[in-house]
Short mmCIF file of C-alpha atoms in Angstrom, two decimals:
data_model
loop_
_atom_site.label_atom_id
_atom_site.label_comp_id
_atom_site.label_asym_id
_atom_site.label_seq_id
_atom_site.Cartn_x
_atom_site.Cartn_y
_atom_site.Cartn_z
CA UNK A 27 185.74 130.23 34.57
CA UNK A 28 186.95 133.27 36.46
CA UNK A 29 190.45 131.78 36.32
CA UNK A 30 190.30 131.13 32.63
CA UNK A 31 189.18 134.68 31.77
CA UNK A 32 191.96 136.02 33.76
CA UNK A 33 194.37 133.87 32.23
CA UNK A 34 193.24 134.97 28.59
CA UNK A 35 193.34 138.59 29.89
CA UNK A 36 196.91 138.16 30.75
CA UNK A 37 197.75 136.70 27.44
CA UNK A 38 196.24 139.67 25.73
CA UNK A 39 198.32 142.23 27.83
CA UNK A 40 201.60 140.11 27.19
CA UNK A 41 201.04 140.14 23.43
CA UNK A 42 200.33 143.89 23.64
CA UNK A 43 203.79 144.36 25.47
CA UNK A 44 205.65 142.45 22.90
CA UNK A 45 204.15 144.41 20.16
CA UNK A 46 205.06 147.76 21.94
CA UNK A 47 208.47 146.52 22.38
CA UNK A 48 208.97 145.57 18.80
CA UNK A 49 207.62 149.14 17.59
CA UNK A 50 210.06 150.89 20.24
CA UNK A 51 212.85 149.01 18.38
CA UNK A 52 212.06 150.47 15.03
CA UNK A 53 210.51 153.69 16.21
CA UNK A 54 210.98 156.10 19.17
CA UNK A 55 207.48 157.92 18.49
CA UNK A 56 204.95 156.21 20.23
CA UNK A 57 201.38 156.74 19.43
CA UNK A 58 199.15 158.88 22.05
CA UNK A 59 195.76 159.15 22.79
CA UNK A 60 194.43 162.53 21.82
CA UNK A 61 192.18 164.44 23.90
CA UNK A 62 188.76 165.04 22.03
CA UNK A 63 188.37 168.67 23.13
CA UNK A 64 191.51 170.01 22.36
CA UNK A 65 193.36 167.80 20.19
CA UNK A 66 196.49 167.74 22.54
CA UNK A 67 198.11 164.12 23.38
CA UNK A 68 197.37 162.71 26.64
CA UNK A 69 199.92 161.19 29.00
CA UNK A 70 199.17 157.91 28.40
CA UNK A 71 200.22 156.10 25.26
CA UNK A 72 197.57 154.65 23.11
CA UNK A 73 197.29 150.69 23.40
CA UNK A 74 198.17 148.93 20.03
CA UNK A 75 195.83 146.28 20.78
CA UNK A 76 192.64 147.01 22.39
CA UNK A 77 192.11 144.94 25.44
CA UNK A 78 188.47 143.56 25.80
CA UNK A 79 186.60 144.17 28.93
CA UNK A 80 186.14 141.34 31.30
CA UNK A 81 182.57 141.12 30.23
CA UNK A 82 183.58 140.42 26.65
CA UNK A 83 186.31 137.99 27.61
CA UNK A 84 184.15 134.79 27.09
CA UNK A 85 183.32 135.85 23.51
CA UNK A 86 187.15 136.03 22.91
CA UNK A 87 188.65 133.15 20.85
CA UNK A 88 191.38 132.61 23.64
CA UNK A 89 188.85 132.31 26.10
CA UNK A 90 186.54 130.16 23.96
CA UNK A 91 189.62 127.84 23.43
CA UNK A 92 190.68 127.60 26.96
CA UNK A 93 186.96 126.77 27.89
CA UNK A 94 186.53 124.13 25.38
CA UNK A 95 190.14 122.67 26.50
CA UNK A 96 188.56 122.75 30.20
CA UNK A 97 185.34 121.09 29.37
CA UNK A 98 186.91 118.45 27.24
CA UNK A 99 189.12 117.69 30.38
CA UNK A 100 186.09 117.34 32.38
CA UNK A 101 184.37 114.91 30.04
CA UNK A 102 187.36 112.83 29.64
CA UNK A 103 187.90 112.27 33.38
CA UNK A 104 190.94 114.74 34.31
CA UNK A 105 189.09 116.76 36.82
CA UNK A 106 186.50 114.35 37.93
CA UNK A 107 185.35 110.83 37.83
CA UNK A 108 184.21 110.80 34.15
CA UNK A 109 184.65 107.10 33.03
CA UNK A 110 186.82 107.54 29.66
CA UNK A 111 186.14 105.53 26.44
CA UNK A 112 182.85 103.43 26.81
CA UNK A 113 184.23 100.90 24.56
CA UNK A 114 187.03 99.88 27.14
CA UNK A 115 184.42 99.65 29.93
CA UNK A 116 182.19 97.47 28.01
CA UNK A 117 185.11 95.10 27.25
CA UNK A 118 185.28 92.43 30.10
CA UNK A 119 188.98 92.18 29.49
CA UNK A 120 189.66 95.71 29.89
CA UNK A 121 187.54 95.53 33.06
CA UNK A 122 189.28 92.54 34.63
CA UNK A 123 192.67 94.16 33.61
CA UNK A 124 191.92 97.49 35.38
CA UNK A 125 190.48 95.47 38.43
CA UNK A 126 193.62 93.71 39.01
CA UNK A 127 195.92 96.93 38.33
CA UNK A 128 194.20 98.27 41.20
CA UNK A 129 195.00 95.31 43.53
CA UNK A 130 198.72 96.64 44.55
CA UNK A 131 197.13 100.08 45.30
CA UNK A 132 194.31 98.48 47.24
CA UNK A 133 196.91 96.32 49.04
CA UNK A 134 199.18 99.04 50.24
CA UNK A 135 196.21 101.34 51.54
CA UNK A 136 194.66 98.49 53.36
CA UNK A 137 198.00 97.83 55.03
CA UNK A 138 198.58 101.43 55.78
CA UNK A 139 194.97 101.36 57.45
CA UNK A 140 195.54 98.41 59.51
CA UNK A 141 199.08 99.75 60.94
CA UNK A 142 197.38 103.10 61.89
CA UNK A 143 194.37 101.48 63.15
CA UNK A 144 196.11 98.92 65.43
CA UNK A 145 198.20 101.50 67.76
CA UNK A 146 195.31 103.99 67.71
CA UNK A 147 192.53 101.53 68.19
CA UNK A 148 194.41 100.67 71.44
CA UNK A 149 194.47 104.23 72.52
CA UNK A 150 190.82 105.28 72.37
CA UNK A 151 190.03 104.34 75.85
CA UNK A 152 192.40 105.33 78.88
CA UNK A 153 194.14 102.48 80.84
CA UNK A 154 192.11 103.07 83.76
CA UNK A 155 188.88 102.30 82.02
CA UNK A 156 188.04 98.59 82.82
CA UNK A 157 186.35 97.70 79.44
CA UNK A 158 186.70 94.08 78.49
CA UNK A 159 188.54 93.84 74.95
CA UNK A 160 188.97 97.56 74.55
CA UNK A 161 191.78 97.04 72.38
CA UNK A 162 189.95 95.01 69.68
CA UNK A 163 187.01 97.05 70.28
CA UNK A 164 188.79 100.26 69.60
CA UNK A 165 190.19 98.59 66.15
CA UNK A 166 186.71 97.80 65.19
CA UNK A 167 185.50 101.21 65.69
CA UNK A 168 188.54 102.60 63.64
CA UNK A 169 187.70 100.37 60.68
CA UNK A 170 184.01 101.03 60.70
CA UNK A 171 184.42 104.59 60.78
CA UNK A 172 187.25 104.40 58.02
CA UNK A 173 184.92 102.26 56.01
CA UNK A 174 181.86 104.52 56.15
CA UNK A 175 184.49 107.61 54.94
CA UNK A 176 185.79 105.45 52.44
CA UNK A 177 182.06 104.73 51.11
CA UNK A 178 181.36 107.95 51.13
CA UNK A 179 184.28 109.76 49.59
CA UNK A 180 183.92 106.93 46.63
CA UNK A 181 180.33 108.53 45.50
CA UNK A 182 180.51 112.03 47.16
CA UNK A 183 184.08 113.53 46.75
CA UNK A 184 185.39 115.15 43.31
CA UNK A 185 188.53 113.22 43.80
CA UNK A 186 188.86 109.74 42.28
CA UNK A 187 191.47 108.58 44.51
CA UNK A 188 190.85 109.76 47.88
CA UNK A 189 191.39 107.73 50.95
CA UNK A 190 189.03 107.80 53.93
CA UNK A 191 190.37 107.40 57.36
CA UNK A 192 189.17 107.70 61.09
CA UNK A 193 190.33 111.18 62.53
CA UNK A 194 193.06 109.72 64.79
CA UNK A 195 194.31 113.28 65.72
CA UNK A 196 191.01 113.56 67.87
CA UNK A 197 192.60 110.69 70.28
CA UNK A 198 193.21 113.25 73.28
CA UNK A 199 189.49 114.50 72.98
CA UNK A 200 188.49 110.66 73.18
CA UNK A 201 190.41 110.28 76.33
CA UNK A 202 189.09 113.54 77.84
CA UNK A 203 185.45 112.32 77.35
CA UNK A 204 186.20 108.88 78.80
CA UNK A 205 187.77 110.61 81.76
CA UNK A 206 184.77 112.93 82.30
CA UNK A 207 182.56 109.66 82.05
CA UNK A 208 184.77 107.75 84.56
CA UNK A 209 184.76 110.63 87.15
CA UNK A 210 180.81 110.74 86.87
CA UNK A 211 179.87 107.12 86.46
CA UNK A 212 182.95 104.93 87.30
CA UNK A 213 183.52 101.76 85.06
CA UNK A 214 180.31 100.14 84.76
CA UNK A 215 177.92 99.57 81.73
CA UNK A 216 176.28 102.95 82.24
CA UNK A 217 179.84 104.53 81.90
CA UNK A 218 180.52 102.38 78.41
CA UNK A 219 176.98 103.31 77.25
CA UNK A 220 177.43 106.84 77.98
CA UNK A 221 180.93 107.23 76.38
CA UNK A 222 179.78 105.57 73.12
CA UNK A 223 176.84 107.70 72.96
CA UNK A 224 179.06 110.86 73.34
CA UNK A 225 181.39 109.41 70.49
CA UNK A 226 178.29 109.16 68.04
CA UNK A 227 177.02 112.62 69.12
CA UNK A 228 180.27 114.26 68.79
CA UNK A 229 180.54 112.84 65.07
CA UNK A 230 176.94 113.79 64.57
CA UNK A 231 178.11 117.49 65.62
CA UNK A 232 181.02 117.57 63.53
CA UNK A 233 179.18 116.14 60.45
CA UNK A 234 176.53 118.82 60.68
CA UNK A 235 179.32 121.51 60.87
CA UNK A 236 180.95 120.35 57.73
CA UNK A 237 177.84 119.89 55.98
CA UNK A 238 176.54 123.30 56.83
CA UNK A 239 179.76 125.02 55.93
CA UNK A 240 179.61 123.35 52.79
CA UNK A 241 175.97 124.10 51.90
CA UNK A 242 176.20 127.62 52.92
CA UNK A 243 179.38 127.76 50.59
CA UNK A 244 181.58 128.90 53.62
CA UNK A 245 184.46 126.61 52.60
CA UNK A 246 186.92 129.33 53.14
CA UNK A 247 185.80 130.47 56.40
CA UNK A 248 188.07 127.94 58.18
CA UNK A 249 191.03 129.89 56.64
CA UNK A 250 190.39 132.61 59.33
CA UNK A 251 191.79 130.60 61.96
CA UNK A 252 194.81 132.30 63.55
CA UNK A 253 197.90 130.59 62.54
CA UNK A 254 199.23 130.51 66.25
CA UNK A 255 195.96 128.89 67.10
CA UNK A 256 196.75 126.35 64.61
CA UNK A 257 200.11 125.84 65.89
CA UNK A 258 199.11 125.41 69.45
CA UNK A 259 196.66 122.91 68.78
CA UNK A 260 198.76 120.86 66.31
CA UNK A 261 201.36 120.95 68.91
CA UNK A 262 199.24 120.05 71.76
CA UNK A 263 197.94 117.05 70.02
CA UNK A 264 201.32 115.87 69.19
CA UNK A 265 202.28 116.05 72.81
CA UNK A 266 198.93 113.97 73.60
CA UNK A 267 199.95 111.43 71.11
CA UNK A 268 203.38 110.94 72.40
CA UNK A 269 202.19 110.46 76.09
CA UNK A 270 199.28 108.18 74.77
CA UNK A 271 201.71 106.12 72.91
CA UNK A 272 204.07 105.83 75.97
CA UNK A 273 201.05 104.48 77.83
CA UNK A 274 199.95 102.03 75.22
CA UNK A 275 203.34 100.71 74.74
CA UNK A 276 204.21 100.07 78.39
CA UNK A 277 200.59 99.56 79.57
CA UNK A 278 201.19 101.93 82.47
CA UNK A 279 200.12 105.48 83.12
CA UNK A 280 202.44 108.26 82.62
CA UNK A 281 202.68 111.55 84.56
CA UNK A 282 205.27 114.37 84.39
CA UNK A 283 206.67 113.52 87.63
CA UNK A 284 209.65 111.28 88.95
CA UNK A 285 207.38 108.57 89.68
CA UNK A 286 205.39 108.51 86.38
CA UNK A 287 208.45 108.61 84.48
CA UNK A 288 210.06 105.90 86.53
CA UNK A 289 206.99 103.68 86.33
CA UNK A 290 206.33 104.21 82.60
CA UNK A 291 209.66 104.61 81.09
CA UNK A 292 212.35 103.46 83.20
CA UNK A 293 210.84 100.23 84.18
CA UNK A 294 209.83 99.45 81.00
CA UNK A 295 212.27 100.48 79.01
CA UNK A 296 212.80 96.86 77.30
CA UNK A 297 209.38 97.55 75.54
CA UNK A 298 210.36 101.01 74.28
CA UNK A 299 213.66 99.81 72.94
CA UNK A 300 212.32 98.01 69.65
CA UNK A 301 210.41 101.42 69.16
CA UNK A 302 213.27 103.57 69.48
CA UNK A 303 215.38 101.30 67.38
CA UNK A 304 213.11 101.20 64.41
CA UNK A 305 212.87 105.18 64.71
CA UNK A 306 216.69 105.50 64.52
CA UNK A 307 216.84 103.30 61.50
CA UNK A 308 214.18 104.95 59.70
CA UNK A 309 215.59 108.30 60.22
CA UNK A 310 219.12 107.05 59.27
CA UNK A 311 217.44 105.79 55.99
CA UNK A 312 215.83 109.10 55.13
CA UNK A 313 219.06 111.02 55.86
CA UNK A 314 221.14 108.74 53.52
CA UNK A 315 218.60 108.97 50.58
CA UNK A 316 218.10 112.70 50.60
CA UNK A 317 219.72 114.63 47.74
CA UNK A 318 219.86 118.45 47.99
CA UNK A 319 217.90 118.26 51.23
CA UNK A 320 214.83 116.59 49.40
CA UNK A 321 213.70 112.94 49.59
CA UNK A 322 214.28 110.93 46.86
CA UNK A 323 212.11 107.90 47.51
CA UNK A 324 208.72 109.32 48.86
CA UNK A 325 207.58 105.73 49.45
CA UNK A 326 210.43 104.77 51.79
CA UNK A 327 208.54 105.66 54.95
CA UNK A 328 205.21 103.78 54.15
CA UNK A 329 207.36 100.75 52.79
CA UNK A 330 209.40 100.97 55.96
CA UNK A 331 206.54 100.74 58.30
CA UNK A 332 204.74 97.93 56.37
CA UNK A 333 207.97 95.88 57.09
CA UNK A 334 208.17 96.47 60.79
CA UNK A 335 205.80 93.71 61.76
CA UNK A 336 207.38 90.91 59.60
CA UNK A 337 210.95 92.16 60.73
CA UNK A 338 209.76 92.18 64.28
CA UNK A 339 208.90 88.41 63.75
CA UNK A 340 211.96 87.61 62.13
CA UNK A 341 214.01 88.85 65.13
CA UNK A 342 212.19 86.91 67.47
CA UNK A 343 212.50 83.96 65.35
CA UNK A 344 216.20 84.48 65.00
CA UNK A 345 217.22 85.06 68.52
CA UNK A 346 215.11 82.05 69.44
CA UNK A 347 212.35 83.67 71.64
CA UNK A 348 208.71 82.12 71.41
CA UNK A 349 205.59 84.24 70.97
CA UNK A 350 204.46 82.96 74.15
CA UNK A 351 207.33 84.21 76.05
CA UNK A 352 207.14 87.76 74.21
CA UNK A 353 203.77 87.86 75.13
CA UNK A 354 204.25 87.44 78.74
CA UNK A 355 207.12 89.88 78.51
CA UNK A 356 204.64 92.93 77.23
CA UNK A 357 205.41 92.92 73.33
CA UNK A 358 201.97 91.91 72.33
CA UNK A 359 198.50 93.18 73.48
CA UNK A 360 196.91 90.60 75.78
CA UNK A 361 194.55 88.20 74.00
CA UNK A 362 190.63 88.50 74.90
CA UNK A 363 190.12 84.83 75.36
CA UNK A 364 191.55 81.66 73.86
CA UNK A 365 189.20 82.35 70.57
CA UNK A 366 189.66 86.25 70.67
CA UNK A 367 189.48 87.73 67.22
CA UNK A 368 188.72 90.90 65.49
CA UNK A 369 186.21 88.84 63.50
CA UNK A 370 184.57 86.69 66.04
CA UNK A 371 180.93 86.46 67.14
CA UNK A 372 180.94 89.57 69.03
CA UNK A 373 181.97 91.65 65.91
CA UNK A 374 178.89 94.06 66.15
CA UNK A 375 179.56 94.87 69.85
CA UNK A 376 180.24 98.40 68.98
CA UNK A 377 176.38 98.98 67.74
CA UNK A 378 175.24 97.41 70.75
CA UNK A 379 177.04 99.28 73.44
CA UNK A 380 174.63 102.25 73.81
CA UNK A 381 171.56 101.81 76.09
CA UNK A 382 169.70 105.20 76.03
CA UNK A 383 168.23 104.06 79.34
CA UNK A 384 171.62 103.99 81.29
CA UNK A 385 173.12 107.15 79.51
CA UNK A 386 174.25 109.78 82.11
CA UNK A 387 173.02 113.10 80.95
CA UNK A 388 174.94 114.75 83.53
CA UNK A 389 178.03 113.46 81.93
CA UNK A 390 176.96 114.45 78.53
CA UNK A 391 176.17 118.11 79.82
CA UNK A 392 179.94 118.14 81.47
CA UNK A 393 181.14 116.93 78.04
CA UNK A 394 179.81 119.85 76.04
CA UNK A 395 182.55 122.11 76.05
CA UNK A 396 184.93 119.04 74.86
CA UNK A 397 182.86 118.40 72.04
CA UNK A 398 182.72 121.90 70.96
CA UNK A 399 186.51 121.67 70.85
CA UNK A 400 186.57 118.72 69.29
CA UNK A 401 184.19 119.91 66.40
CA UNK A 402 186.53 123.08 66.23
CA UNK A 403 189.71 120.95 65.76
CA UNK A 404 188.23 118.87 63.32
CA UNK A 405 187.80 121.90 61.07
CA UNK A 406 191.52 122.15 60.65
CA UNK A 407 192.24 119.29 58.77
CA UNK A 408 189.96 119.46 55.53
CA UNK A 409 191.32 122.88 54.50
CA UNK A 410 194.92 121.62 54.87
CA UNK A 411 194.33 118.12 53.32
CA UNK A 412 192.16 118.97 50.53
CA UNK A 413 194.21 121.86 48.90
CA UNK A 414 197.51 119.85 49.33
CA UNK A 415 195.88 117.04 47.83
CA UNK A 416 194.64 118.82 44.90
CA UNK A 417 197.94 120.16 44.21
CA UNK A 418 199.79 116.68 44.53
CA UNK A 419 197.05 115.23 41.93
CA UNK A 420 196.65 118.24 39.76
CA UNK A 421 192.91 118.18 40.46
CA UNK A 422 190.93 121.39 40.69
CA UNK A 423 189.49 121.31 44.17
CA UNK A 424 185.78 122.23 45.34
CA UNK A 425 186.07 122.93 48.96
CA UNK A 426 182.36 123.22 49.45
CA UNK A 427 181.74 119.99 47.84
CA UNK A 428 184.26 118.26 49.88
CA UNK A 429 182.91 119.81 53.12
CA UNK A 430 179.41 118.06 52.41
CA UNK A 431 180.77 115.02 51.70
CA UNK A 432 182.65 114.95 55.07
CA UNK A 433 179.53 116.17 56.43
CA UNK A 434 177.45 113.15 55.21
CA UNK A 435 180.54 110.43 56.37
CA UNK A 436 180.66 111.95 59.71
CA UNK A 437 176.83 112.04 60.25
CA UNK A 438 176.41 108.59 58.91
CA UNK A 439 179.25 107.35 61.13
CA UNK A 440 177.93 109.13 64.18
CA UNK A 441 174.21 107.67 63.93
CA UNK A 442 175.74 104.09 64.79
CA UNK A 443 177.82 105.24 67.33
CA UNK A 444 181.15 105.60 65.18
CA UNK A 445 184.10 108.04 65.43
CA UNK A 446 184.89 111.03 63.22
CA UNK A 447 186.43 110.64 59.92
CA UNK A 448 188.18 112.78 57.00
CA UNK A 449 190.19 112.28 53.93
CA UNK A 450 193.76 111.47 54.91
CA UNK A 451 196.30 113.49 52.71
CA UNK A 452 199.35 111.07 53.13
CA UNK A 453 197.24 107.82 52.68
CA UNK A 454 195.47 109.49 49.47
CA UNK A 455 198.79 110.45 48.02
CA UNK A 456 200.32 107.14 48.52
CA UNK A 457 197.36 105.32 46.89
CA UNK A 458 197.45 108.02 43.93
CA UNK A 459 201.18 107.34 43.52
CA UNK A 460 200.26 103.53 43.25
CA UNK A 461 198.02 104.19 40.33
CA UNK A 462 195.05 103.72 42.61
CA UNK A 463 191.93 105.27 41.43
CA UNK A 464 187.87 104.72 41.99
#
């Protein structure tokens, strides 16, 4: 409402300037405001149009028209999730058509989630942690957190096309929590129980911070983080992700020493070769499709990533290499068992890992500084993603409402031992551009 009133005031001032300009073209003697005491002209020319005060702007016709237009847009669903024409929704054919029209966007968003979840799910646990099936367990954790986020944002977010995602940027903190637990309890059942408890507790802490900031209408407080702190955090997370990706790809520990470089990179260069080749081809395509320094095809990157898996299998088939040989060479994650699957009888393992009687409270106390850092870093994403997505979709954002929605989703995930989540900007934009909604 304040923005609308300010726009109306600006229009009145511009109209006054136009009238002044026309009068000056026909006459060189401006009208002056006279002093009531001595009748002498004052130094300030009298306005040809009286500008209303801010208190009376809402009664002004221009303001009223803008307010009516704004309210009509809200009712029609441009700024929220209003459903539109009731007759269309009551029509079964229209409903079926609407559902079918959403399938391509849903498929693209689902493929992107799986492509993000597979590599990051395998990186939630350090290589030195001997947890059976940790790669598949990590993927289940990713999917569970993403599912909770999507469910909550569908009903609590002001955006009609936001996509929830597990907060993959927090992977370095997960690894640090795991190493604290390993140093304290080793690799036994006590370690896994304590680690999953820490995962859930950290999500609850993040959710409570989000909720309190939104409920107390302190959404803008996150903008007061110093820029050099943000740059340092983001740069550090990027370095952690690079190191983690090297370890996950080669299944070897990396260290910034000659021995670590040789064991992780030199001896496994054949595993890093496809990664480097795919990256170089993508950079070349992006460069060739640029025009005046701007990308001409925003969906090129996501579509390219979706093609990596089928292209990899096609190359194996083309050169005559069987999947078994490629698996022995390290190009695939080792299978859990002969019947191992993400959707087997152990699907709900992530909810049964925590045993309160086996938790190491000493490790929990040692992990408090790391969890506080994790919560502080998690606050960075929302004030960046929400305004950016609002600009991309032309929607008026409500930072406090979005913080509350993030609070609900993280607390709910944490209660079941899940990881932190948020509304992902890139995935949401792709889903929106694919005409996804609801």
